[in-house]
């Protein structure tokens, strides 16, 4: 831990390719600010990312990083933390990645309560594959794969985490920079599994 770490120390030289106005910019900025404010060093930080637009985040942040396969970021992050308990492990993903194919891993990661942080960029859409409905899409949401609406109740990730015995469960909004940063910082400082669902709007495929 160091008091000399700045937000910019966590920025890599790679330029994000997210759409202008994407909520993931704000989500990532809050993550970097929270890491700096908790005194974490980029050389002692490990970011694990899943698939989708959110999966690019490990490239845009200056730290150790691993881009995992679809839905498997949490077990990878768990393994990293157990093998290297001194590292600050942050897992990042999207609603399509974490609450569909990765839903089983999500529930068990909450149950295990390993000391790491899970930040989900919930845009309620599959954005990278051009706008299919996701587990958190609203019931009447019309997309290319649901022209008459999804006809399904959206998954409530906060309720899932609560039912699984979560010890830190929070929700933030990517455009509320100060509060989002504060929430992620609290998740990092929490002794256990810190889960933050971030409403991160997709300006291209979701109204």
CSV table of C-alpha atoms in Angstrom, one decimal:
chain,number,residue,atom,x,y,z
A,1,UNK,CA,0.0,0.0,0.0
A,2,UNK,CA,1.2,3.5,-0.8
A,3,UNK,CA,-0.1,7.0,-0.3
A,4,UNK,CA,1.8,8.2,-3.4
A,5,UNK,CA,-0.4,6.2,-5.9
A,6,UNK,CA,-2.4,8.3,-8.3
A,7,UNK,CA,-5.5,7.6,-10.4
A,8,UNK,CA,-3.4,8.0,-13.5
A,9,UNK,CA,-1.0,5.3,-12.4
A,10,UNK,CA,-3.7,2.8,-13.3
A,11,UNK,CA,-4.1,4.0,-16.8
A,12,UNK,CA,-2.5,2.0,-19.6
A,13,UNK,CA,-1.3,3.4,-22.9
A,14,UNK,CA,-4.1,1.6,-24.8
A,15,UNK,CA,-6.9,3.8,-26.0
A,16,UNK,CA,-10.4,2.4,-25.2
A,17,UNK,CA,-12.5,1.5,-28.2
A,18,UNK,CA,-15.8,1.7,-26.4
A,19,UNK,CA,-18.5,3.8,-28.1
A,20,UNK,CA,-18.5,7.5,-27.2
A,21,UNK,CA,-20.8,7.9,-24.1
A,22,UNK,CA,-20.5,4.3,-23.0
A,23,UNK,CA,-21.1,3.8,-19.3
A,24,UNK,CA,-18.0,1.6,-19.1
A,25,UNK,CA,-15.7,4.7,-19.2
A,26,UNK,CA,-17.2,5.9,-15.9
A,27,UNK,CA,-17.2,2.4,-14.4
A,28,UNK,CA,-13.5,2.0,-15.2
A,29,UNK,CA,-12.5,5.5,-14.0
A,30,UNK,CA,-14.2,4.8,-10.6
A,31,UNK,CA,-12.4,1.5,-10.3
A,32,UNK,CA,-9.0,3.2,-10.9
A,33,UNK,CA,-9.8,6.0,-8.5
A,34,UNK,CA,-10.9,3.6,-5.8
A,35,UNK,CA,-7.7,1.5,-6.2
A,36,UNK,CA,-5.6,4.6,-5.9
A,37,UNK,CA,-7.5,6.0,-3.0
A,38,UNK,CA,-7.1,2.7,-1.1
A,39,UNK,CA,-3.3,2.9,-1.7
A,40,UNK,CA,-3.0,-0.1,-4.0
A,41,UNK,CA,0.0,-0.3,-6.3
A,42,UNK,CA,-0.6,-1.3,-9.9
A,43,UNK,CA,2.2,-3.9,-9.4
A,44,UNK,CA,0.2,-5.5,-6.6
A,45,UNK,CA,-3.1,-5.4,-8.4
A,46,UNK,CA,-4.6,-8.1,-10.6
A,47,UNK,CA,-7.6,-7.5,-12.9
A,48,UNK,CA,-9.5,-10.5,-14.3
A,49,UNK,CA,-12.0,-9.7,-17.1
A,50,UNK,CA,-14.6,-11.8,-18.9
A,51,UNK,CA,-16.1,-11.5,-22.4
A,52,UNK,CA,-18.0,-8.6,-24.0
A,53,UNK,CA,-17.4,-4.9,-24.0
A,54,UNK,CA,-16.4,-5.0,-20.3
A,55,UNK,CA,-13.8,-7.7,-21.1
A,56,UNK,CA,-11.6,-5.0,-22.6
A,57,UNK,CA,-11.0,-3.4,-19.3
A,58,UNK,CA,-7.9,-5.3,-18.4
A,59,UNK,CA,-6.2,-3.9,-21.5
A,60,UNK,CA,-7.1,-0.3,-20.5
A,61,UNK,CA,-5.8,-0.6,-17.0
A,62,UNK,CA,-2.2,-0.6,-16.0
A,63,UNK,CA,-1.9,-3.7,-13.7
A,64,UNK,CA,-1.5,-7.4,-14.0
A,65,UNK,CA,-4.4,-8.7,-16.0
A,66,UNK,CA,-6.0,-11.7,-17.5
A,67,UNK,CA,-8.7,-11.8,-20.2
A,68,UNK,CA,-10.6,-15.0,-19.4
A,69,UNK,CA,-13.1,-17.1,-21.3
A,70,UNK,CA,-16.9,-16.4,-21.3
A,71,UNK,CA,-18.4,-16.6,-17.9
A,72,UNK,CA,-15.3,-17.9,-16.1
A,73,UNK,CA,-13.7,-14.7,-14.7
A,74,UNK,CA,-14.7,-15.4,-11.2
A,75,UNK,CA,-13.1,-18.8,-10.7
A,76,UNK,CA,-9.9,-17.4,-12.3
A,77,UNK,CA,-10.0,-14.5,-9.9
A,78,UNK,CA,-10.6,-16.9,-7.0
A,79,UNK,CA,-7.6,-18.9,-8.0
A,80,UNK,CA,-5.4,-15.9,-8.3
A,81,UNK,CA,-6.4,-14.6,-4.9
A,82,UNK,CA,-6.0,-18.0,-3.1
A,83,UNK,CA,-2.5,-18.5,-4.7
A,84,UNK,CA,-1.4,-14.9,-4.2
A,85,UNK,CA,-3.3,-13.6,-1.1
A,86,UNK,CA,-1.2,-10.4,-1.0
A,87,UNK,CA,-2.5,-9.2,-4.4
A,88,UNK,CA,-5.5,-6.9,-4.7
A,89,UNK,CA,-7.8,-8.9,-7.1
A,90,UNK,CA,-10.5,-7.2,-9.0
A,91,UNK,CA,-12.8,-9.1,-11.3
A,92,UNK,CA,-14.7,-7.2,-14.0
A,93,UNK,CA,-17.5,-8.4,-16.2
A,94,UNK,CA,-20.8,-7.6,-17.8
A,95,UNK,CA,-24.4,-8.8,-17.2
A,96,UNK,CA,-24.3,-11.1,-20.1
A,97,UNK,CA,-21.0,-12.6,-19.0
A,98,UNK,CA,-21.7,-12.8,-15.3
A,99,UNK,CA,-25.4,-13.5,-15.0
A,100,UNK,CA,-25.9,-16.0,-17.8
A,101,UNK,CA,-23.2,-18.5,-18.5
A,102,UNK,CA,-21.3,-17.3,-15.4
A,103,UNK,CA,-24.3,-17.3,-13.1
A,104,UNK,CA,-23.3,-20.5,-11.4
A,105,UNK,CA,-19.8,-19.2,-10.7
A,106,UNK,CA,-21.4,-16.0,-9.4
A,107,UNK,CA,-23.5,-17.7,-6.7
A,108,UNK,CA,-20.6,-19.9,-5.5
A,109,UNK,CA,-18.1,-17.0,-5.5
A,110,UNK,CA,-20.5,-15.1,-3.2
A,111,UNK,CA,-20.8,-18.2,-1.0
A,112,UNK,CA,-17.1,-18.7,-0.8
A,113,UNK,CA,-16.6,-15.1,0.3
A,114,UNK,CA,-13.0,-15.0,-0.9
A,115,UNK,CA,-11.5,-11.5,-0.3
A,116,UNK,CA,-11.7,-9.9,-3.8
A,117,UNK,CA,-13.9,-7.4,-5.6
A,118,UNK,CA,-16.4,-8.1,-8.4
A,119,UNK,CA,-17.6,-5.2,-10.5
A,120,UNK,CA,-20.3,-5.9,-13.0
A,121,UNK,CA,-21.0,-3.4,-15.8
A,122,UNK,CA,-24.8,-4.0,-16.2
A,123,UNK,CA,-26.0,-2.5,-19.5
A,124,UNK,CA,-28.9,-4.9,-19.8
A,125,UNK,CA,-27.9,-5.9,-23.3
A,126,UNK,CA,-25.3,-7.9,-25.2
A,127,UNK,CA,-23.5,-4.9,-26.7
A,128,UNK,CA,-20.4,-6.4,-28.3
A,129,UNK,CA,-22.5,-8.9,-30.4
A,130,UNK,CA,-24.8,-6.0,-31.5
A,131,UNK,CA,-27.8,-5.8,-29.3
A,132,UNK,CA,-29.3,-9.1,-28.1
A,133,UNK,CA,-31.3,-9.2,-24.8
A,134,UNK,CA,-29.4,-10.2,-21.7
A,135,UNK,CA,-30.5,-11.7,-18.3
A,136,UNK,CA,-31.1,-8.3,-16.9
A,137,UNK,CA,-33.1,-6.9,-19.9
A,138,UNK,CA,-36.6,-5.7,-19.0
A,139,UNK,CA,-39.5,-7.9,-20.0
A,140,UNK,CA,-40.8,-5.7,-22.8
A,141,UNK,CA,-37.4,-5.0,-24.3
A,142,UNK,CA,-37.5,-5.5,-28.1
A,143,UNK,CA,-34.2,-6.7,-29.8
A,144,UNK,CA,-33.2,-8.7,-32.8
A,145,UNK,CA,-33.6,-11.9,-30.7
A,146,UNK,CA,-36.7,-10.7,-28.9
A,147,UNK,CA,-38.9,-8.8,-31.4
A,148,UNK,CA,-41.9,-9.2,-29.2
A,149,UNK,CA,-40.1,-8.5,-25.9
A,150,UNK,CA,-38.1,-11.0,-23.8
A,151,UNK,CA,-41.2,-12.3,-22.1
A,152,UNK,CA,-39.0,-13.1,-19.1
A,153,UNK,CA,-38.6,-11.5,-15.7
A,154,UNK,CA,-35.1,-9.9,-15.6
A,155,UNK,CA,-32.6,-11.5,-13.2
A,156,UNK,CA,-32.1,-9.5,-10.0
A,157,UNK,CA,-28.4,-9.9,-9.2
A,158,UNK,CA,-28.6,-8.2,-5.9
A,159,UNK,CA,-31.3,-10.6,-4.7
A,160,UNK,CA,-29.2,-13.5,-5.9
A,161,UNK,CA,-26.2,-12.3,-4.0
A,162,UNK,CA,-28.3,-11.7,-0.9
A,163,UNK,CA,-29.8,-15.2,-1.1
A,164,UNK,CA,-26.3,-16.7,-1.5
A,165,UNK,CA,-25.2,-15.1,1.7
A,166,UNK,CA,-23.3,-12.1,0.3
A,167,UNK,CA,-21.4,-10.0,2.8
A,168,UNK,CA,-21.0,-6.9,0.7
A,169,UNK,CA,-23.7,-6.1,-1.9
A,170,UNK,CA,-24.0,-2.7,-3.6
A,171,UNK,CA,-25.3,-1.0,-6.7
A,172,UNK,CA,-24.0,2.2,-8.4
A,173,UNK,CA,-24.4,4.3,-11.5
A,174,UNK,CA,-21.5,4.8,-13.8
A,175,UNK,CA,-22.3,8.5,-14.4
A,176,UNK,CA,-22.3,9.3,-10.7
A,177,UNK,CA,-18.6,9.3,-10.5
A,178,UNK,CA,-18.1,10.3,-6.8
A,179,UNK,CA,-20.6,7.9,-5.4
A,180,UNK,CA,-19.6,5.1,-7.7
A,181,UNK,CA,-15.9,5.5,-6.7
A,182,UNK,CA,-16.9,5.5,-3.0
A,183,UNK,CA,-18.9,2.3,-3.4
A,184,UNK,CA,-16.0,0.5,-5.2
A,185,UNK,CA,-13.6,1.7,-2.5
A,186,UNK,CA,-15.9,0.3,0.2
A,187,UNK,CA,-16.0,-3.0,-1.7
A,188,UNK,CA,-12.2,-3.1,-1.9
A,189,UNK,CA,-11.8,-2.4,1.8
A,190,UNK,CA,-14.4,-5.0,2.7
A,191,UNK,CA,-12.9,-8.2,4.2
A,192,UNK,CA,-14.5,-10.7,2.0
A,193,UNK,CA,-16.2,-10.8,-1.4
A,194,UNK,CA,-17.2,-7.3,-2.4
A,195,UNK,CA,-19.9,-7.3,-5.1
A,196,UNK,CA,-20.9,-4.1,-7.0
A,197,UNK,CA,-23.5,-4.1,-9.8
A,198,UNK,CA,-23.0,-0.9,-11.8
A,199,UNK,CA,-25.7,0.4,-14.1
A,200,UNK,CA,-23.5,1.2,-17.1
A,201,UNK,CA,-25.8,2.3,-20.0
A,202,UNK,CA,-25.2,1.2,-23.5
A,203,UNK,CA,-25.8,4.3,-25.6
A,204,UNK,CA,-25.8,2.3,-28.9
A,205,UNK,CA,-28.1,-0.6,-28.4
A,206,UNK,CA,-30.2,0.1,-25.3
A,207,UNK,CA,-32.6,3.0,-24.8
